[in-house]
């Protein structure tokens, strides 16, 4: 993407200016979006972004700047600007003469698409979206359907003053369907949105008509649902996107973004029992074709599978370079950023509760009255403490061990570090779901997941 001699000179210039460490991040993005509303194309866009960011470390102090001028003059000016911020230009020469001896790492295509995005035209894509819409129209009550296809291609170069030269290529595709059902009682919504680090083979893994049908059936279920009850009760949380609660209310507490600042209630607790024995919590950047997977992170380190909690015991945090400097923990390939306009921070990739041994049907046995949160929606979390409230997109009453009538409007309210101690059983049906996560380094694709699991008690907000 850039000439090696130019990158070497840029990094050495930063080091001559007094930086302990210099890192250049370069990327080229291509994004496409096709959106259809009730059979009519409403959006068909494609855009390319190209830019670079330079990060300098002075001890644990970090300065960062970015540019979309990738000419030699533009990049060297970027470096000079950052050096001037520290007022040390020309005072220190730590880099020596000659070029840097880069150790090159290039992605091996572990998550490469089987059907490249260039293999099909826009008409093929439109046909798939219309199939999804047809699948969603499962009953006359379905009044409106929106289908959307999102495609990302990203090429990344990371080079630093320690000799790292890393190139990665990432392709992601997502199909999103929203169905709206209406009757004399009002409007209700159903949503389905699979996404992976794949090309157009996404349509083979998730046939569009089936994705649409899932959204349509959820909308109909919510249309006939009664208002949810309120109170403290046992809750079975569904697999797949049910993992969003622990992503938000637990996962963020295990990133050195908060651990290094001591703002997490789980800081400095390695080796302690923090969850129930049946809980093993993992963040895996190597999951084949995972929505949050890549071969390298945005600091040029190979991604890895990080066991955060094992059988209830806190084993590791998610660690980036800055977090490693402050805490002494080894980096885990968790440095991520939205794009070149953000410096990287420690972030989740594909985070999930590992499968247990309890059959799903056994989770419901013995529950006299509770809630089955079959599918979760969005919510809010208080940073540091993990206090959360999350909407249940699709819920049912559990009565005498059986799944009974659907309910709507339920909210789960609790504290992540407390809720994970109240998990009493975990099933063996792990599923993952894609989402977007926002934090200090921007909005990123992440997967969340879990098997079905039973929590002994959660406060359910609803209609008393």
Short mmCIF file of C-alpha atoms in Angstrom, two decimals:
data_model
loop_
_atom_site.label_atom_id
_atom_site.label_comp_id
_atom_site.label_asym_id
_atom_site.label_seq_id
_atom_site.Cartn_x
_atom_site.Cartn_y
_atom_site.Cartn_z
CA UNK A 1 0.00 0.00 0.00
CA UNK A 2 2.96 2.29 0.73
CA UNK A 3 6.64 2.27 -0.22
CA UNK A 4 8.73 0.52 2.43
CA UNK A 5 11.48 3.16 2.38
CA UNK A 6 8.93 5.93 3.00
CA UNK A 7 7.36 4.06 5.93
CA UNK A 8 10.81 3.42 7.40
CA UNK A 9 11.79 7.08 7.16
CA UNK A 10 8.48 8.19 8.65
CA UNK A 11 8.88 5.94 11.69
CA UNK A 12 12.55 6.81 12.16
CA UNK A 13 11.73 10.51 11.98
CA UNK A 14 9.28 10.05 14.86
CA UNK A 15 11.90 8.18 16.87
CA UNK A 16 14.51 10.89 16.20
CA UNK A 17 12.00 13.32 17.62
CA UNK A 18 12.04 11.51 20.96
CA UNK A 19 9.21 8.98 20.68
CA UNK A 20 9.85 5.65 22.40
CA UNK A 21 7.66 3.88 19.87
CA UNK A 22 6.04 4.83 16.56
CA UNK A 23 3.27 3.03 14.68
CA UNK A 24 1.75 3.73 11.27
CA UNK A 25 -1.68 2.36 10.38
CA UNK A 26 -2.87 2.56 6.75
CA UNK A 27 -6.17 1.32 5.39
CA UNK A 28 -8.30 1.23 2.28
CA UNK A 29 -12.05 0.70 2.77
CA UNK A 30 -14.77 -0.06 0.27
CA UNK A 31 -18.31 -0.09 1.64
CA UNK A 32 -21.51 -0.95 -0.23
CA UNK A 33 -25.11 -0.80 0.91
CA UNK A 34 -28.30 -1.87 -0.85
CA UNK A 35 -31.62 -1.24 0.91
CA UNK A 36 -35.10 -2.19 -0.27
CA UNK A 37 -38.34 -1.06 1.38
CA UNK A 38 -41.49 -2.98 0.44
CA UNK A 39 -40.11 -3.94 -2.96
CA UNK A 40 -38.68 -0.52 -3.83
CA UNK A 41 -34.95 0.28 -3.85
CA UNK A 42 -34.34 3.11 -1.38
CA UNK A 43 -30.55 3.08 -1.19
CA UNK A 44 -27.73 1.81 -3.41
CA UNK A 45 -24.42 3.30 -2.35
CA UNK A 46 -20.74 2.52 -2.67
CA UNK A 47 -17.80 4.45 -1.24
CA UNK A 48 -14.05 4.20 -0.85
CA UNK A 49 -11.96 5.58 2.01
CA UNK A 50 -8.18 5.71 2.12
CA UNK A 51 -6.14 7.13 4.97
CA UNK A 52 -3.45 6.68 7.59
CA UNK A 53 -2.96 7.29 11.31
CA UNK A 54 0.31 7.76 13.18
CA UNK A 55 0.63 6.94 16.88
CA UNK A 56 3.61 7.90 19.04
CA UNK A 57 4.36 6.72 22.57
CA UNK A 58 6.34 8.80 25.06
CA UNK A 59 6.41 6.43 28.00
CA UNK A 60 2.73 5.75 28.63
CA UNK A 61 1.65 9.06 27.08
CA UNK A 62 0.24 8.67 23.58
CA UNK A 63 -0.32 11.18 20.77
CA UNK A 64 -2.23 10.30 17.61
CA UNK A 65 -3.08 12.04 14.35
CA UNK A 66 -4.43 10.94 10.98
CA UNK A 67 -4.60 12.11 7.38
CA UNK A 68 -6.01 11.11 4.00
CA UNK A 69 -3.01 12.71 2.23
CA UNK A 70 -0.77 9.69 1.70
CA UNK A 71 1.85 11.46 -0.39
CA UNK A 72 5.40 11.42 1.03
CA UNK A 73 5.05 15.11 1.84
CA UNK A 74 1.70 14.61 3.59
CA UNK A 75 2.88 11.72 5.73
CA UNK A 76 6.16 13.35 6.76
CA UNK A 77 4.25 16.50 7.67
CA UNK A 78 1.97 14.36 9.85
CA UNK A 79 5.00 13.00 11.70
CA UNK A 80 6.56 16.44 12.10
CA UNK A 81 3.29 17.79 13.51
CA UNK A 82 3.11 15.11 16.19
CA UNK A 83 6.77 15.54 17.12
CA UNK A 84 6.29 19.29 17.50
CA UNK A 85 3.46 18.62 19.96
CA UNK A 86 6.07 17.18 22.31
CA UNK A 87 8.57 19.96 21.68
CA UNK A 88 11.46 17.53 21.18
CA UNK A 89 12.17 17.74 17.47
CA UNK A 90 15.87 17.28 16.75
CA UNK A 91 16.78 16.74 20.42
CA UNK A 92 17.05 12.95 20.43
CA UNK A 93 18.44 10.49 17.88
CA UNK A 94 17.54 6.99 18.96
CA UNK A 95 16.87 5.43 15.56
CA UNK A 96 20.33 5.32 14.00
CA UNK A 97 20.99 5.39 10.28
CA UNK A 98 19.63 3.26 7.44
CA UNK A 99 16.19 1.74 7.03
CA UNK A 100 14.25 -0.37 9.48
CA UNK A 101 14.57 -4.13 9.11
CA UNK A 102 10.90 -5.04 8.81
CA UNK A 103 9.64 -8.53 9.64
CA UNK A 104 6.77 -8.96 7.21
CA UNK A 105 3.56 -10.81 8.04
CA UNK A 106 0.83 -11.15 5.43
CA UNK A 107 -2.63 -12.59 5.99
CA UNK A 108 -2.99 -16.16 4.74
CA UNK A 109 -6.64 -15.83 3.81
CA UNK A 110 -8.03 -17.80 6.76
CA UNK A 111 -11.29 -15.84 6.52
CA UNK A 112 -11.21 -15.25 2.75
CA UNK A 113 -14.58 -15.32 0.95
CA UNK A 114 -15.55 -18.38 -1.07
CA UNK A 115 -17.71 -16.21 -3.34
CA UNK A 116 -15.95 -12.83 -3.80
CA UNK A 117 -18.09 -9.71 -3.74
CA UNK A 118 -17.04 -9.07 -7.33
CA UNK A 119 -18.49 -12.40 -8.49
CA UNK A 120 -22.09 -11.16 -8.72
CA UNK A 121 -23.78 -8.04 -10.03
CA UNK A 122 -26.27 -5.73 -8.39
CA UNK A 123 -29.22 -7.56 -9.94
CA UNK A 124 -28.22 -10.75 -8.13
CA UNK A 125 -28.11 -8.84 -4.86
CA UNK A 126 -31.50 -7.25 -5.47
CA UNK A 127 -33.04 -10.65 -6.20
CA UNK A 128 -31.77 -11.97 -2.85
CA UNK A 129 -33.26 -9.01 -0.98
CA UNK A 130 -36.60 -9.54 -2.69
CA UNK A 131 -36.45 -13.21 -1.66
CA UNK A 132 -35.93 -12.10 1.93
CA UNK A 133 -38.92 -9.76 1.71
CA UNK A 134 -41.13 -12.51 0.30
CA UNK A 135 -40.04 -14.80 3.13
CA UNK A 136 -40.98 -12.17 5.72
CA UNK A 137 -44.55 -11.81 4.43
CA UNK A 138 -45.82 -14.80 6.39
CA UNK A 139 -49.29 -13.34 7.05
CA UNK A 140 -51.52 -10.45 5.97
CA UNK A 141 -50.62 -8.62 9.18
CA UNK A 142 -47.09 -8.02 7.84
CA UNK A 143 -47.55 -4.52 6.44
CA UNK A 144 -44.00 -3.42 5.74
CA UNK A 145 -40.64 -5.13 5.17
CA UNK A 146 -37.22 -3.56 4.86
CA UNK A 147 -34.25 -5.62 3.65
CA UNK A 148 -30.65 -4.46 3.57
CA UNK A 149 -27.33 -5.86 2.37
CA UNK A 150 -24.09 -4.46 3.80
CA UNK A 151 -20.66 -5.31 2.32
CA UNK A 152 -17.22 -4.25 3.56
CA UNK A 153 -13.80 -4.80 2.05
CA UNK A 154 -10.85 -3.52 4.09
CA UNK A 155 -7.12 -3.68 3.39
CA UNK A 156 -4.84 -2.85 6.33
CA UNK A 157 -1.14 -2.19 6.76
CA UNK A 158 0.42 -1.80 10.22
CA UNK A 159 4.12 -0.96 10.53
CA UNK A 160 6.02 0.13 13.63
CA UNK A 161 9.45 1.13 14.86
CA UNK A 162 10.05 -2.33 16.32
CA UNK A 163 10.15 -3.76 12.81
CA UNK A 164 6.58 -5.04 12.50
CA UNK A 165 5.15 -4.96 8.98
CA UNK A 166 1.71 -6.55 8.87
CA UNK A 167 -0.83 -6.71 6.05
CA UNK A 168 -4.40 -7.96 6.51
CA UNK A 169 -7.49 -8.15 4.31
CA UNK A 170 -10.99 -8.32 5.76
CA UNK A 171 -14.28 -8.96 3.96
CA UNK A 172 -17.61 -8.83 5.79
CA UNK A 173 -21.18 -9.27 4.56
CA UNK A 174 -24.46 -8.86 6.44
CA UNK A 175 -28.12 -9.33 5.51
CA UNK A 176 -30.64 -7.45 7.64
CA UNK A 177 -34.44 -7.83 7.58
CA UNK A 178 -36.99 -5.80 9.53
CA UNK A 179 -40.66 -6.78 9.38
CA UNK A 180 -43.52 -4.69 10.79
CA UNK A 181 -46.80 -6.33 11.72
CA UNK A 182 -50.02 -4.39 12.40
CA UNK A 183 -53.52 -5.10 13.58
CA UNK A 184 -56.16 -3.17 15.51
CA UNK A 185 -53.97 -3.47 18.62
CA UNK A 186 -50.97 -1.62 17.18
CA UNK A 187 -47.59 -2.18 15.54
CA UNK A 188 -44.86 -4.69 16.39
CA UNK A 189 -41.46 -5.38 14.86
CA UNK A 190 -39.41 -8.47 14.08
CA UNK A 191 -35.73 -8.44 13.12
CA UNK A 192 -33.17 -10.92 11.76
CA UNK A 193 -29.65 -9.99 10.68
CA UNK A 194 -26.97 -12.65 10.07
CA UNK A 195 -23.46 -11.49 9.22
CA UNK A 196 -20.03 -13.11 8.84
CA UNK A 197 -16.52 -12.50 7.55
CA UNK A 198 -17.47 -14.02 4.21
CA UNK A 199 -18.45 -12.94 0.73
CA UNK A 200 -21.71 -13.62 -1.05
CA UNK A 201 -21.75 -17.22 0.20
CA UNK A 202 -23.60 -15.65 3.15
CA UNK A 203 -26.75 -16.32 1.12
CA UNK A 204 -25.88 -20.03 1.01
CA UNK A 205 -25.34 -20.22 4.76
CA UNK A 206 -28.43 -18.13 5.50
CA UNK A 207 -31.01 -18.45 2.70
CA UNK A 208 -32.68 -15.04 2.39
CA UNK A 209 -36.24 -16.40 2.50
CA UNK A 210 -35.49 -18.13 5.82
CA UNK A 211 -33.97 -14.97 7.28
CA UNK A 212 -37.05 -13.01 6.22
CA UNK A 213 -39.39 -15.65 7.63
CA UNK A 214 -37.66 -15.44 11.02
CA UNK A 215 -38.22 -11.66 11.12
CA UNK A 216 -41.83 -11.99 10.03
CA UNK A 217 -42.68 -14.68 12.59
CA UNK A 218 -41.10 -12.65 15.39
CA UNK A 219 -43.22 -9.63 14.43
CA UNK A 220 -46.38 -11.77 14.50
CA UNK A 221 -45.45 -13.29 17.86
CA UNK A 222 -45.01 -9.83 19.38
CA UNK A 223 -48.30 -8.71 17.84
CA UNK A 224 -50.27 -11.33 19.81
CA UNK A 225 -48.13 -11.02 22.95
CA UNK A 226 -49.51 -9.61 26.21
CA UNK A 227 -47.67 -7.05 28.36
CA UNK A 228 -44.84 -8.63 30.34
CA UNK A 229 -45.11 -9.02 34.12
CA UNK A 230 -42.72 -7.30 36.52
CA UNK A 231 -40.79 -8.74 39.43
CA UNK A 232 -37.77 -10.80 40.39
CA UNK A 233 -37.85 -14.26 38.85
CA UNK A 234 -35.75 -17.00 37.23
CA UNK A 235 -34.93 -16.26 33.59
CA UNK A 236 -33.81 -18.53 30.78
CA UNK A 237 -31.91 -16.47 28.21
CA UNK A 238 -31.85 -17.73 24.62
CA UNK A 239 -28.72 -18.65 22.73
CA UNK A 240 -27.00 -16.51 20.10
CA UNK A 241 -27.65 -12.79 20.57
CA UNK A 242 -28.70 -13.45 24.16
CA UNK A 243 -24.97 -13.07 24.83
CA UNK A 244 -25.30 -9.30 24.32
CA UNK A 245 -25.99 -8.85 28.05
CA UNK A 246 -22.65 -10.31 29.08
CA UNK A 247 -20.85 -8.60 26.21
CA UNK A 248 -21.99 -5.22 27.48
CA UNK A 249 -22.21 -5.81 31.22
CA UNK A 250 -19.19 -8.08 31.64
CA UNK A 251 -16.97 -8.04 28.56
CA UNK A 252 -16.25 -4.30 28.68
CA UNK A 253 -15.16 -4.71 32.31
CA UNK A 254 -12.43 -7.09 31.11
CA UNK A 255 -10.87 -4.75 28.53
CA UNK A 256 -7.73 -2.94 29.67
CA UNK A 257 -9.41 0.21 28.40
CA UNK A 258 -11.16 0.17 31.79
CA UNK A 259 -8.93 -2.24 33.76
CA UNK A 260 -5.80 -0.08 33.36
CA UNK A 261 -7.67 2.98 34.66
CA UNK A 262 -9.05 1.00 37.63
CA UNK A 263 -12.57 1.95 36.56
CA UNK A 264 -13.66 -1.69 36.26
CA UNK A 265 -14.96 -3.57 39.30
CA UNK A 266 -13.02 -6.57 37.97
CA UNK A 267 -9.61 -4.82 37.86
CA UNK A 268 -6.75 -6.54 39.74
CA UNK A 269 -8.77 -9.72 40.34
CA UNK A 270 -6.95 -12.33 38.27
CA UNK A 271 -7.20 -15.75 39.89
CA UNK A 272 -10.34 -14.87 41.84
CA UNK A 273 -13.68 -16.62 41.60
CA UNK A 274 -15.93 -14.13 39.81
CA UNK A 275 -18.61 -16.36 38.24
CA UNK A 276 -20.47 -19.59 38.74
CA UNK A 277 -18.57 -22.85 38.25
CA UNK A 278 -20.49 -23.56 35.02
CA UNK A 279 -19.26 -20.35 33.35
CA UNK A 280 -16.32 -20.23 30.95
CA UNK A 281 -16.13 -16.92 29.06
CA UNK A 282 -14.00 -16.61 25.92
CA UNK A 283 -13.02 -13.89 23.46
CA UNK A 284 -11.80 -15.44 20.21
CA UNK A 285 -10.43 -13.41 17.31
CA UNK A 286 -9.58 -16.57 15.36
CA UNK A 287 -13.10 -17.99 14.90
CA UNK A 288 -13.28 -19.06 11.23
CA UNK A 289 -15.24 -16.38 9.36
CA UNK A 290 -16.54 -14.85 12.60
CA UNK A 291 -18.11 -11.41 12.22
CA UNK A 292 -15.43 -10.01 14.57
CA UNK A 293 -12.53 -12.15 13.31
CA UNK A 294 -9.30 -11.09 11.61
CA UNK A 295 -5.87 -12.62 11.20
CA UNK A 296 -4.17 -9.63 12.83
CA UNK A 297 -5.43 -6.91 15.12
CA UNK A 298 -5.08 -3.21 14.36
CA UNK A 299 -1.72 -3.07 16.14
CA UNK A 300 -0.23 -5.75 13.88
CA UNK A 301 -0.42 -8.63 16.36
CA UNK A 302 -1.84 -12.03 15.45
CA UNK A 303 -5.28 -12.48 16.94
CA UNK A 304 -5.79 -15.28 19.45
CA UNK A 305 -8.31 -17.17 21.54
CA UNK A 306 -8.33 -15.62 25.01
CA UNK A 307 -9.97 -17.51 27.88
CA UNK A 308 -11.16 -14.71 30.14
CA UNK A 309 -13.02 -16.75 32.78
CA UNK A 310 -12.54 -20.49 33.21
CA UNK A 311 -14.93 -22.49 35.41
CA UNK A 312 -15.80 -19.27 37.21
CA UNK A 313 -12.20 -18.09 37.79
CA UNK A 314 -10.89 -14.89 36.18
CA UNK A 315 -7.92 -15.91 34.01
CA UNK A 316 -7.16 -13.00 31.67
CA UNK A 317 -8.09 -9.58 30.38
CA UNK A 318 -8.22 -8.29 26.80
CA UNK A 319 -4.98 -6.34 26.43
CA UNK A 320 -3.70 -3.86 23.84
CA UNK A 321 -0.24 -2.22 23.73
CA UNK A 322 -1.16 0.78 25.88
CA UNK A 323 -2.95 -1.44 28.38
CA UNK A 324 0.07 -3.72 28.52
CA UNK A 325 2.38 -0.83 29.34
CA UNK A 326 0.16 0.28 32.22
CA UNK A 327 -0.67 -3.13 33.67
CA UNK A 328 2.22 -5.41 32.74
CA UNK A 329 -0.16 -7.96 31.21
CA UNK A 330 0.82 -9.50 27.87
CA UNK A 331 -1.05 -8.19 24.79
CA UNK A 332 -3.74 -10.53 23.52
CA UNK A 333 -4.19 -9.31 19.94
CA UNK A 334 -7.16 -7.22 21.04
CA UNK A 335 -6.15 -3.77 19.75
CA UNK A 336 -8.97 -2.62 17.44
CA UNK A 337 -10.27 0.58 15.86
CA UNK A 338 -13.17 1.63 13.67
CA UNK A 339 -10.90 3.11 11.03
CA UNK A 340 -7.78 5.24 10.58
CA UNK A 341 -9.41 8.23 12.30
CA UNK A 342 -9.23 6.37 15.65
CA UNK A 343 -6.30 5.16 17.73
CA UNK A 344 -6.73 1.50 18.78
CA UNK A 345 -7.86 0.37 22.21
CA UNK A 346 -8.52 -3.06 23.73
CA UNK A 347 -11.80 -4.36 22.33
CA UNK A 348 -13.82 -7.55 22.13
CA UNK A 349 -13.87 -9.65 18.96
CA UNK A 350 -16.11 -12.77 19.16
CA UNK A 351 -17.07 -13.13 22.82
CA UNK A 352 -19.18 -15.94 24.23
CA UNK A 353 -20.04 -18.21 27.14
CA UNK A 354 -18.76 -21.68 26.29
CA UNK A 355 -21.17 -24.63 25.98
CA UNK A 356 -22.14 -26.52 29.11
CA UNK A 357 -23.61 -29.99 29.58
CA UNK A 358 -27.25 -29.33 30.46
CA UNK A 359 -29.79 -30.18 27.73
CA UNK A 360 -31.88 -27.14 26.84
CA UNK A 361 -35.16 -28.68 27.98
CA UNK A 362 -33.71 -29.36 31.43
CA UNK A 363 -33.22 -25.61 32.01
CA UNK A 364 -36.98 -25.11 32.25
CA UNK A 365 -37.69 -27.98 34.62
CA UNK A 366 -38.61 -26.90 38.13
CA UNK A 367 -39.39 -23.28 37.20
CA UNK A 368 -42.84 -22.60 38.60
CA UNK A 369 -43.00 -19.08 37.17
CA UNK A 370 -40.36 -17.24 35.18
CA UNK A 371 -39.42 -15.64 31.88
CA UNK A 372 -37.92 -17.13 28.73
CA UNK A 373 -35.99 -14.33 26.97
CA UNK A 374 -35.77 -16.05 23.59
CA UNK A 375 -34.20 -13.08 21.80
CA UNK A 376 -32.56 -9.98 23.20
CA UNK A 377 -32.53 -6.42 21.92
CA UNK A 378 -30.56 -3.33 22.84
CA UNK A 379 -30.03 -1.75 26.23
CA UNK A 380 -27.91 0.44 28.45
CA UNK A 381 -24.91 -0.29 30.69
CA UNK A 382 -23.15 1.80 33.30
CA UNK A 383 -19.39 1.65 32.60
CA UNK A 384 -17.24 0.35 35.42
CA UNK A 385 -19.99 -1.32 37.48
CA UNK A 386 -21.71 -3.34 34.75
CA UNK A 387 -25.22 -2.27 35.79
CA UNK A 388 -27.52 -2.96 32.84
CA UNK A 389 -31.03 -2.90 31.50
CA UNK A 390 -31.81 -4.71 28.26
CA UNK A 391 -34.97 -5.11 26.22
CA UNK A 392 -36.32 -8.56 25.43
CA UNK A 393 -37.26 -8.67 21.73
CA UNK A 394 -39.10 -11.95 22.01
CA UNK A 395 -40.21 -13.35 25.36
CA UNK A 396 -42.48 -16.01 26.86
CA UNK A 397 -43.81 -16.89 30.29
CA UNK A 398 -42.46 -20.08 31.85
CA UNK A 399 -45.12 -21.78 33.93
CA UNK A 400 -44.65 -25.14 35.72
CA UNK A 401 -41.60 -25.91 33.60
CA UNK A 402 -43.32 -25.20 30.27
CA UNK A 403 -42.95 -22.36 27.76
CA UNK A 404 -46.35 -20.68 27.62
CA UNK A 405 -47.79 -17.44 26.23
CA UNK A 406 -45.65 -14.74 24.57
CA UNK A 407 -45.13 -11.42 26.34
CA UNK A 408 -43.75 -8.11 25.14
CA UNK A 409 -42.17 -5.06 26.74
CA UNK A 410 -39.96 -7.01 29.17
CA UNK A 411 -36.68 -5.50 30.40
CA UNK A 412 -33.93 -7.39 32.22
CA UNK A 413 -32.29 -5.28 34.93
CA UNK A 414 -29.18 -6.25 36.88
CA UNK A 415 -25.41 -6.08 37.31
CA UNK A 416 -23.15 -8.11 35.06
CA UNK A 417 -20.72 -9.27 37.78
CA UNK A 418 -23.67 -10.35 39.94
CA UNK A 419 -25.73 -11.97 37.18
CA UNK A 420 -22.84 -14.15 36.05
CA UNK A 421 -22.63 -15.58 39.58
CA UNK A 422 -26.32 -16.52 39.40
CA UNK A 423 -26.02 -18.68 36.29
CA UNK A 424 -27.01 -22.12 37.55
CA UNK A 425 -26.96 -24.12 34.30
CA UNK A 426 -25.60 -23.74 30.77
CA UNK A 427 -26.83 -25.74 27.79
CA UNK A 428 -24.80 -27.18 24.92
CA UNK A 429 -26.37 -25.28 22.00
CA UNK A 430 -23.91 -22.43 21.47
CA UNK A 431 -24.84 -19.93 18.77
CA UNK A 432 -23.32 -16.59 17.80
CA UNK A 433 -24.90 -13.37 16.62
CA UNK A 434 -23.37 -10.32 14.92
CA UNK A 435 -23.57 -6.78 16.22
CA UNK A 436 -21.82 -3.42 16.30
CA UNK A 437 -20.10 -2.25 19.48
CA UNK A 438 -19.23 1.34 20.28
CA UNK A 439 -16.40 2.44 22.59
CA UNK A 440 -13.38 4.74 22.67
CA UNK A 441 -11.99 3.49 19.36
CA UNK A 442 -15.27 3.75 17.48
CA UNK A 443 -17.93 1.32 16.28
CA UNK A 444 -16.71 -2.20 15.51
CA UNK A 445 -18.15 -5.49 14.24
CA UNK A 446 -18.32 -8.00 17.08
CA UNK A 447 -19.98 -11.34 17.65
CA UNK A 448 -21.75 -12.17 20.89
CA UNK A 449 -22.91 -15.59 21.85
CA UNK A 450 -23.89 -18.20 24.38
CA UNK A 451 -25.90 -21.39 24.70
CA UNK A 452 -29.27 -21.24 26.42
CA UNK A 453 -28.64 -20.60 30.12
CA UNK A 454 -30.61 -20.29 33.34
CA UNK A 455 -30.12 -17.43 35.78
CA UNK A 456 -31.65 -18.08 39.19
CA UNK A 457 -33.09 -14.58 39.47
CA UNK A 458 -33.15 -11.31 37.56
CA UNK A 459 -35.31 -8.24 38.03
CA UNK A 460 -37.77 -8.15 35.15
CA UNK A 461 -39.25 -4.79 34.31
CA UNK A 462 -42.69 -4.97 32.75
CA UNK A 463 -46.28 -4.35 33.74
CA UNK A 464 -46.89 -5.20 37.40
#
